[in-house]
CSV table of C-alpha atoms in Angstrom, one decimal:
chain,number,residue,atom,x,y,z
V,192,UNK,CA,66.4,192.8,119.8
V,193,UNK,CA,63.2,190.9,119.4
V,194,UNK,CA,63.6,187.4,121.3
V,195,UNK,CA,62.6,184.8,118.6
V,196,UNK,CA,62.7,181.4,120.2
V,197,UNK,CA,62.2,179.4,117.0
V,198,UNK,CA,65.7,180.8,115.9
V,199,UNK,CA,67.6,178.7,117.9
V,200,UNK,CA,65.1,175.9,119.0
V,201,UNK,CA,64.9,174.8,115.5
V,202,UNK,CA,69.0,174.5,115.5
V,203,UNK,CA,68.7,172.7,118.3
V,204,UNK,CA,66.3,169.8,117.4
V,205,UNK,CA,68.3,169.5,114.0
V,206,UNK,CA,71.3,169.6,116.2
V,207,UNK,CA,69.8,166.4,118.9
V,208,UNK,CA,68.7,164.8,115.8
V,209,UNK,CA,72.3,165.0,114.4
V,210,UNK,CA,73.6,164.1,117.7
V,211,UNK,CA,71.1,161.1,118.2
V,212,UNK,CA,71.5,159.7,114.6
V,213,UNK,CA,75.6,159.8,115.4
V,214,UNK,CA,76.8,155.9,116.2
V,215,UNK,CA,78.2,156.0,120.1
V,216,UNK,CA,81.6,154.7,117.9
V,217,UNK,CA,82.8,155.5,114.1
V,218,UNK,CA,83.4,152.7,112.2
V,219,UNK,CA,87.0,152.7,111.0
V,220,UNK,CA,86.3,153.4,107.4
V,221,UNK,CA,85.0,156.9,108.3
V,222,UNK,CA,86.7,157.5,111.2
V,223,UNK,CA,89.4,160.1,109.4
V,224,UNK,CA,92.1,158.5,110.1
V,225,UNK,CA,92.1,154.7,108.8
V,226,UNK,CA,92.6,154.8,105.2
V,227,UNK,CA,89.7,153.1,103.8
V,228,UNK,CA,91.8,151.6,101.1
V,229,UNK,CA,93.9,149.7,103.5
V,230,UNK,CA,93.9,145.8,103.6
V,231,UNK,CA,93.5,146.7,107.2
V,232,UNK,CA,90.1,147.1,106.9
V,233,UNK,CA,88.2,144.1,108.1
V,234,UNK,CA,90.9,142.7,110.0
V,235,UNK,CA,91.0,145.6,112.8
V,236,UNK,CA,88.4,145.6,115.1
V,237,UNK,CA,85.6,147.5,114.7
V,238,UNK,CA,85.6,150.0,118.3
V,239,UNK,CA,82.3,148.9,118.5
V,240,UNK,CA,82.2,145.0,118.8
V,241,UNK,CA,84.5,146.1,121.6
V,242,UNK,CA,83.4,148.8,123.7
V,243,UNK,CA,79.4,147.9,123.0
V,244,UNK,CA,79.9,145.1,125.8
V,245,UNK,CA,81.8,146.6,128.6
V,246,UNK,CA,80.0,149.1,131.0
V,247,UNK,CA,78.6,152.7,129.2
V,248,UNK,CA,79.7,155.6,130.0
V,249,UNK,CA,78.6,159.2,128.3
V,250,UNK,CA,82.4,160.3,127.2
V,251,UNK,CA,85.9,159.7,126.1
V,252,UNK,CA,85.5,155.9,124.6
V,253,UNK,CA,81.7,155.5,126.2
V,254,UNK,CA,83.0,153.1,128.7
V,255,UNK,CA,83.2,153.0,132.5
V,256,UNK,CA,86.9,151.8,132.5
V,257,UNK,CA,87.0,151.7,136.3
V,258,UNK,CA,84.1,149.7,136.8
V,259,UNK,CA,84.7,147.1,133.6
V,260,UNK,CA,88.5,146.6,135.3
V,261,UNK,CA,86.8,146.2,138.8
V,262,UNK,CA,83.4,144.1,137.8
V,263,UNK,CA,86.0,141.6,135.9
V,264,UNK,CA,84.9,142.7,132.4
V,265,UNK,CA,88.4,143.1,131.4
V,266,UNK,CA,91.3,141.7,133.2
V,267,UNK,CA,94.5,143.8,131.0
V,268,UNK,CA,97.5,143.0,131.9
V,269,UNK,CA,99.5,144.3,135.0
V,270,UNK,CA,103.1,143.6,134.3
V,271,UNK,CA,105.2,141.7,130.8
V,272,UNK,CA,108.3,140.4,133.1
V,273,UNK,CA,107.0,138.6,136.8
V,274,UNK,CA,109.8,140.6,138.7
V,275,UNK,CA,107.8,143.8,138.2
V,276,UNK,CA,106.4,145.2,141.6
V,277,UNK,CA,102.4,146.2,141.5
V,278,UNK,CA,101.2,148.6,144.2
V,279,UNK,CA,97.7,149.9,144.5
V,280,UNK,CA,97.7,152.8,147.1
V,281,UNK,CA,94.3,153.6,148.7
V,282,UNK,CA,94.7,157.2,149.3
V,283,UNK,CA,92.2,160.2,149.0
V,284,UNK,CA,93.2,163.7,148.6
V,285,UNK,CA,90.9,166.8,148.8
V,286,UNK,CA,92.5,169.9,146.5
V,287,UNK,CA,90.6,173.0,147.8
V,288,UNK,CA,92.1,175.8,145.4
V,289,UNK,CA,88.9,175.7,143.2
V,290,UNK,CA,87.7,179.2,143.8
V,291,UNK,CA,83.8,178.4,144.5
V,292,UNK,CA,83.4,175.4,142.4
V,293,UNK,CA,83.2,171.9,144.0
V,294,UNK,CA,86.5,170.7,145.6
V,295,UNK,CA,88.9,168.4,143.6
V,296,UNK,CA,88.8,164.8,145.1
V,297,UNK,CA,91.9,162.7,144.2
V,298,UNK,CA,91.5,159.4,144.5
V,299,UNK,CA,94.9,157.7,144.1
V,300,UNK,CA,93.0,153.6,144.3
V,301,UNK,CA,91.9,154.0,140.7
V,302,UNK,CA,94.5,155.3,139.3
V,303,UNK,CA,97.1,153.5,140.9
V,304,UNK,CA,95.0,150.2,139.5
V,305,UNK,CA,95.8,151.3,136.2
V,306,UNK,CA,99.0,153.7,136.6
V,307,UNK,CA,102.8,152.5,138.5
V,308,UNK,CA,103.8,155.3,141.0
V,309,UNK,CA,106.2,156.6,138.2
V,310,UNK,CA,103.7,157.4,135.8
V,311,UNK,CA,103.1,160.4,138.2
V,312,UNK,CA,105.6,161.0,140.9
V,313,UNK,CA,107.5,162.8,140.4
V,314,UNK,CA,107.3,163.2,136.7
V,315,UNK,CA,103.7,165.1,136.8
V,316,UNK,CA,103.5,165.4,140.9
V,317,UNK,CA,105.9,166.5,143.1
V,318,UNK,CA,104.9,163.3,145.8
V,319,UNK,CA,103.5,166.1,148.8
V,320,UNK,CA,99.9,167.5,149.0
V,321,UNK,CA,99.9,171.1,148.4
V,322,UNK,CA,103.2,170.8,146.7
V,323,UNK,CA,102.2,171.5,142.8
V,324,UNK,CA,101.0,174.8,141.3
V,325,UNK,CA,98.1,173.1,140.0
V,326,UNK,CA,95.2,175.1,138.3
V,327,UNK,CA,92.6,174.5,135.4
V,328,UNK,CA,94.6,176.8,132.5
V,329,UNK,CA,98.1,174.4,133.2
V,330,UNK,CA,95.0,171.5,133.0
V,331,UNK,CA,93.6,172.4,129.7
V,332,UNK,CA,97.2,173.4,128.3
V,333,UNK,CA,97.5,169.5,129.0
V,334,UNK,CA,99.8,169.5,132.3
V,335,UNK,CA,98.7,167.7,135.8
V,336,UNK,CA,95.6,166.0,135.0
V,337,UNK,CA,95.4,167.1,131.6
V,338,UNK,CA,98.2,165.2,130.5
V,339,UNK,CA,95.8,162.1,130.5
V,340,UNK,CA,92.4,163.8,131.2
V,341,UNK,CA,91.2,164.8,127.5
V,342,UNK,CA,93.9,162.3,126.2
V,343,UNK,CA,93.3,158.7,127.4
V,344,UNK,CA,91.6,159.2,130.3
V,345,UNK,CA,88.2,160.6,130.6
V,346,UNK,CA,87.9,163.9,129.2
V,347,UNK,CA,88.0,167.2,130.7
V,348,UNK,CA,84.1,168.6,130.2
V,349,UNK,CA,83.4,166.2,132.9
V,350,UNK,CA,84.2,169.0,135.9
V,351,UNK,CA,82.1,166.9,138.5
V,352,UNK,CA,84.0,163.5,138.5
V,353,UNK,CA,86.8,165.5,139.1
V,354,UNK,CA,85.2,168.5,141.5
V,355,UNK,CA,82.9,166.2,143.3
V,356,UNK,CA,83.2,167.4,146.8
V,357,UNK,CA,80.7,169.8,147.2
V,358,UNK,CA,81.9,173.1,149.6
V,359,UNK,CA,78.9,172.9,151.5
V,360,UNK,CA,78.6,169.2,152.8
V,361,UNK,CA,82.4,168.8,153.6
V,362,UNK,CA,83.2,169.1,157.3
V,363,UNK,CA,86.9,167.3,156.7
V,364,UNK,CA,90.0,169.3,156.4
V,365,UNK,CA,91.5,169.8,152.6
V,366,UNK,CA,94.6,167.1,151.8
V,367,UNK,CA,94.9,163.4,152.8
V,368,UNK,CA,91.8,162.0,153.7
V,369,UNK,CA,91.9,159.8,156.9
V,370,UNK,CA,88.9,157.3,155.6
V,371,UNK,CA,89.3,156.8,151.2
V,372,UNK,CA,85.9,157.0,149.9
V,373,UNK,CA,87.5,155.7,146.9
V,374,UNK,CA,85.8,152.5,147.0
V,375,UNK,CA,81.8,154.0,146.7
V,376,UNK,CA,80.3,154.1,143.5
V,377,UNK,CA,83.3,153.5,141.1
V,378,UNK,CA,82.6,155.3,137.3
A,150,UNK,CA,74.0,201.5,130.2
A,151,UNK,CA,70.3,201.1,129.3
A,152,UNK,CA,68.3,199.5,132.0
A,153,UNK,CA,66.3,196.6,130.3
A,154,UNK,CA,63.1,194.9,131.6
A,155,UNK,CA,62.9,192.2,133.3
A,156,UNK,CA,61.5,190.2,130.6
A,157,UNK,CA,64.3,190.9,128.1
A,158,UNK,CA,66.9,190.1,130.7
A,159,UNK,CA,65.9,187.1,130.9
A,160,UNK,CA,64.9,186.1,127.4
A,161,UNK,CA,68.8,187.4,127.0
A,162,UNK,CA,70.0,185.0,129.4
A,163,UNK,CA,68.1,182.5,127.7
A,164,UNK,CA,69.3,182.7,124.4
A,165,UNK,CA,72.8,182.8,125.5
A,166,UNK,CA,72.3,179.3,127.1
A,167,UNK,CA,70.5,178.3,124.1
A,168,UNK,CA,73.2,179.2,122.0
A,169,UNK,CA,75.8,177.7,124.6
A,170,UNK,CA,74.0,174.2,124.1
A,171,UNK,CA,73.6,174.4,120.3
A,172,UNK,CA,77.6,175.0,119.9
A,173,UNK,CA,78.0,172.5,122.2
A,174,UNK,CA,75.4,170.4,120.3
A,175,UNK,CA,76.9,171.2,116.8
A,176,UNK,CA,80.7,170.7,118.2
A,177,UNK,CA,80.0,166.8,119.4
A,178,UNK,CA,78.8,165.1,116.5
A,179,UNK,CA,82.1,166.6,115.0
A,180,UNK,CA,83.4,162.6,116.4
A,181,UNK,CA,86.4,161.4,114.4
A,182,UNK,CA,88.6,158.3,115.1
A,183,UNK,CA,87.9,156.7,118.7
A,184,UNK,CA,88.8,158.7,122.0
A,185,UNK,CA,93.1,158.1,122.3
A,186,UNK,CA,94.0,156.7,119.2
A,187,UNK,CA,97.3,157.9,118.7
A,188,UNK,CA,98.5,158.8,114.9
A,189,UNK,CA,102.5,158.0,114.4
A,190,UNK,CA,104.0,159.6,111.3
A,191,UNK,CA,107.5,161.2,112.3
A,192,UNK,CA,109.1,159.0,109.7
A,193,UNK,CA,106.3,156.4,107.7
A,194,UNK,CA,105.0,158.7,105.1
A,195,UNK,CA,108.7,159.9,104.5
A,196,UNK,CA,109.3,156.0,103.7
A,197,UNK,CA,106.2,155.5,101.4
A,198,UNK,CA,104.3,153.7,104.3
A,199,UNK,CA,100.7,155.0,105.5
A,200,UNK,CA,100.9,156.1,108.6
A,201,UNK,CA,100.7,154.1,111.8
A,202,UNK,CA,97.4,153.9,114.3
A,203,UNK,CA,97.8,153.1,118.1
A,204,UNK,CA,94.8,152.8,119.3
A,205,UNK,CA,94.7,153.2,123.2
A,206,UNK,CA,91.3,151.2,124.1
A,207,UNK,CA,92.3,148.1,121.9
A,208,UNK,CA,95.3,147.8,124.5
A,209,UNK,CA,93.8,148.9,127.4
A,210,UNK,CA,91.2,146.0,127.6
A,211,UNK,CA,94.5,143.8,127.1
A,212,UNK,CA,97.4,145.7,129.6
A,213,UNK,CA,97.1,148.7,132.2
A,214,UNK,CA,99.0,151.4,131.6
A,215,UNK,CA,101.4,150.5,133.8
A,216,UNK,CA,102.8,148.2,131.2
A,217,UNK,CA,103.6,150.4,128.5
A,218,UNK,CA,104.3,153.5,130.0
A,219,UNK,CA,106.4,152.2,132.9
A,220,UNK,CA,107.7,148.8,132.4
A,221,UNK,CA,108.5,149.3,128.8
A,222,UNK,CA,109.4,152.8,128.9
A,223,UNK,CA,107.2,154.1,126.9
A,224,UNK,CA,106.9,158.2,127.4
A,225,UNK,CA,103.5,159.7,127.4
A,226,UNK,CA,104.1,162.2,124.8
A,227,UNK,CA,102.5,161.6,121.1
A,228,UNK,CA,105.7,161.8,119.3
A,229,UNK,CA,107.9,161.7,122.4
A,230,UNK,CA,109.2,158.2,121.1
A,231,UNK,CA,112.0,158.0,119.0
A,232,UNK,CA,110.7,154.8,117.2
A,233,UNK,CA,111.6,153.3,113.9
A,234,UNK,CA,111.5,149.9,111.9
A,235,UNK,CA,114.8,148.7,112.9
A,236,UNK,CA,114.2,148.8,116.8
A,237,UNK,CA,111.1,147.2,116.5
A,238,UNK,CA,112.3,144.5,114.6
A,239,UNK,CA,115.2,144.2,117.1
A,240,UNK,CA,112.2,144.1,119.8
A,241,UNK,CA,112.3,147.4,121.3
A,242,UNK,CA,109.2,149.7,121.5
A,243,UNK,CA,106.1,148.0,119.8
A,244,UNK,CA,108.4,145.0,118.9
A,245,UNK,CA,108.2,143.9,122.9
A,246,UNK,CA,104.9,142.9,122.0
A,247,UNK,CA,105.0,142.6,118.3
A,248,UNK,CA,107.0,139.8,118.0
A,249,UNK,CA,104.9,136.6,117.3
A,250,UNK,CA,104.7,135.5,121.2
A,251,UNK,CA,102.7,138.6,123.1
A,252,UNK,CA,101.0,139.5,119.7
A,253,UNK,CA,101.0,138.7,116.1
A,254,UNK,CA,105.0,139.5,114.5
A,255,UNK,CA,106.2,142.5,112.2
A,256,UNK,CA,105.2,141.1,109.6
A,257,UNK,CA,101.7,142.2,109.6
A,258,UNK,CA,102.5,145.7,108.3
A,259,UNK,CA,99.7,147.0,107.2
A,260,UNK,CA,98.2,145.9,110.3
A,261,UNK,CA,100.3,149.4,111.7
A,262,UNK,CA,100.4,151.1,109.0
A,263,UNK,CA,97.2,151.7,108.6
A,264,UNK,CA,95.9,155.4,108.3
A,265,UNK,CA,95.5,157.9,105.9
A,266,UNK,CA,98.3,159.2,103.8
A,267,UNK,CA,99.6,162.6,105.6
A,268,UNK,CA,98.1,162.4,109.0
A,269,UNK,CA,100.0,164.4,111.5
A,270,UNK,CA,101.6,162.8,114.7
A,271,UNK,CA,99.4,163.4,117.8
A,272,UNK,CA,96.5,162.1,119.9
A,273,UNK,CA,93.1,162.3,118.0
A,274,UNK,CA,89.7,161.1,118.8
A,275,UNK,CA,87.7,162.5,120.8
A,276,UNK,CA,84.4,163.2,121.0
A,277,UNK,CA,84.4,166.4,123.4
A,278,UNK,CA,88.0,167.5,123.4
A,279,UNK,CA,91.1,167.6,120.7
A,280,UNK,CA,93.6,166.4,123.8
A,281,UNK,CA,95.7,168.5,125.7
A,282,UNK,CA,95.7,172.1,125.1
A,283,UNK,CA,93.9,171.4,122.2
A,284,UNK,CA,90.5,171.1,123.8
């Protein structure tokens, strides 16, 4: 078969032009789910008047959520009643079983700013490295990470936030990390 | 197999990645509602009422997740929640908020009840993937 580039470059610039023409976020009217009839409708905030001031991101809801929590952007919440305990844990974990991709690095700050210990031990993870059958088809089928990775959390096309420990610059040993890193370059 | 030159190789190679990018391309603007918004119609369109929106980032800028899905019990399962009028109005569920002290009462229904007729129950909007196993 005859290569014929116009074929699919001229896709491809309608496509970007689509893409680039696309708001970052649908207002609610033509979002497919609010109904436009609703009385709703200009009471509900607009995603946009929102999410435009806090910290862009490429995916999920365009926002850095870590870094609009950490730069003061948004201060949610932590607790309703004051007996609640809050714990943050500052703990790394390196997952090697990534065939030759990138390692998995699992920073537990972030998530524990946002997330209790319960959220995930031991409902998602058994609460010992190495101790989960983890692997990407249980993570697209929505289990591990995927429960709030492609959900809530950001979604699951990002592979490097999650396999950012490249094979060839780590000296370490896979599993708890003696230094977190956590705290460089928050997304 | 026939042994192709060089030149075709990689001019197959090429359109393959081309073609990779342009589904890709033609998939994202395919954007409806915003990333997490959570559609809950186990029993509303049953009872003549639109269906009800969540939507995650609204809350999020207002309470961690902790809140909800810890404190309040809340299971983190579209659908996992068995809730209904009566247990919000006796302040269970979105009634711990809803309740005219945390946020505006129940008496802001449409407020909820918000989407279109017939939606299914489940996580929607996202711009890359459908949510779990759906992606």
């Amino acid at each position: 078969m005859k290569f014929r580039p116009l074929l699919y470059v001229v896709p491809l610039i309608i496509s970007f032009a689509l893409l680039a023409a696309e708001p970052r976020w649908q207002s609610l009217v033509e979002d497919g789910l609010h109904d436009p009839e609703s009385p709703a409708i200009g009471v509900l905030q607009e995603p946009a008047s929102a999410l435009s001031l806090l910290p862009p991101d490429n995916s999920g809801n365009r926002v850095a959520w870590i870094r609009a929590l950490r730069e003061g952007y948004i201060e949610p919440r932590t607790n309703i009643y004051p007996e609640t305990k809050i714990e943050v844990l500052d703990m790394d974990i390196v997952m090697e079983k990534t065939g030759e991709l990138s390692m998995v690095m699992f920073p537990h700050k972030p998530h524990t700013e946002w997330l209790d210990c319960a959220n995930c031990h031991d409902k998602i993870f058994v609460e010992k490295v190495d101790a989960n059958p983890i692997n990407m088809f249980a993570i697209l089928s929505g289990e591990y990470c995927g429960q709030c990775h492609g959900a809530v959390a950001f979604p699951l096309t990002e592979c490097n936030r999650c396999h950012s420990v490249p094979r060839s610059s780590f000296t370490g040993k896979p599993g708890v990390q003696p230094i977190p890193v956590s705290d460089q370059a928050p997304g | 197999m026939k042994i192709m030159p060089v030149s075709a190789i990689q001019s197959k190679r090429l359109s393959t990645r081309l073609l990779l990018i342009l589904a890709l391309a033609v998939m994202m603007p395919n954007v409806n509602a915003e990333y997490g918004d959570v559609v809950l119609n186990r029993i509303s369109g049953a009872n003549d009422m639109r269906p009800v929106i969540f939507p995650h980032w609204f809350h999020r800028i207002r309470f961690r997740c902790k809140v909800c899905h810890d404190e309040l019990g809340f299971e983190m399962r579209a659908g996992a929640n068995q809730i209904n009028m009566g247990k919000i109005i006796d302040g269970q569920y979105c009634g711990m908020c809803h309740n005219g002290e945390i946020a505006w009462s129940v008496d802001e229904c449409h407020l909820c009840h918000s989407g279109k007729p017939g939606l299914k129950t489940g996580i929607r909007g996202s711009n890359k993937t459908g949510g779990p196993g759906r992606w």
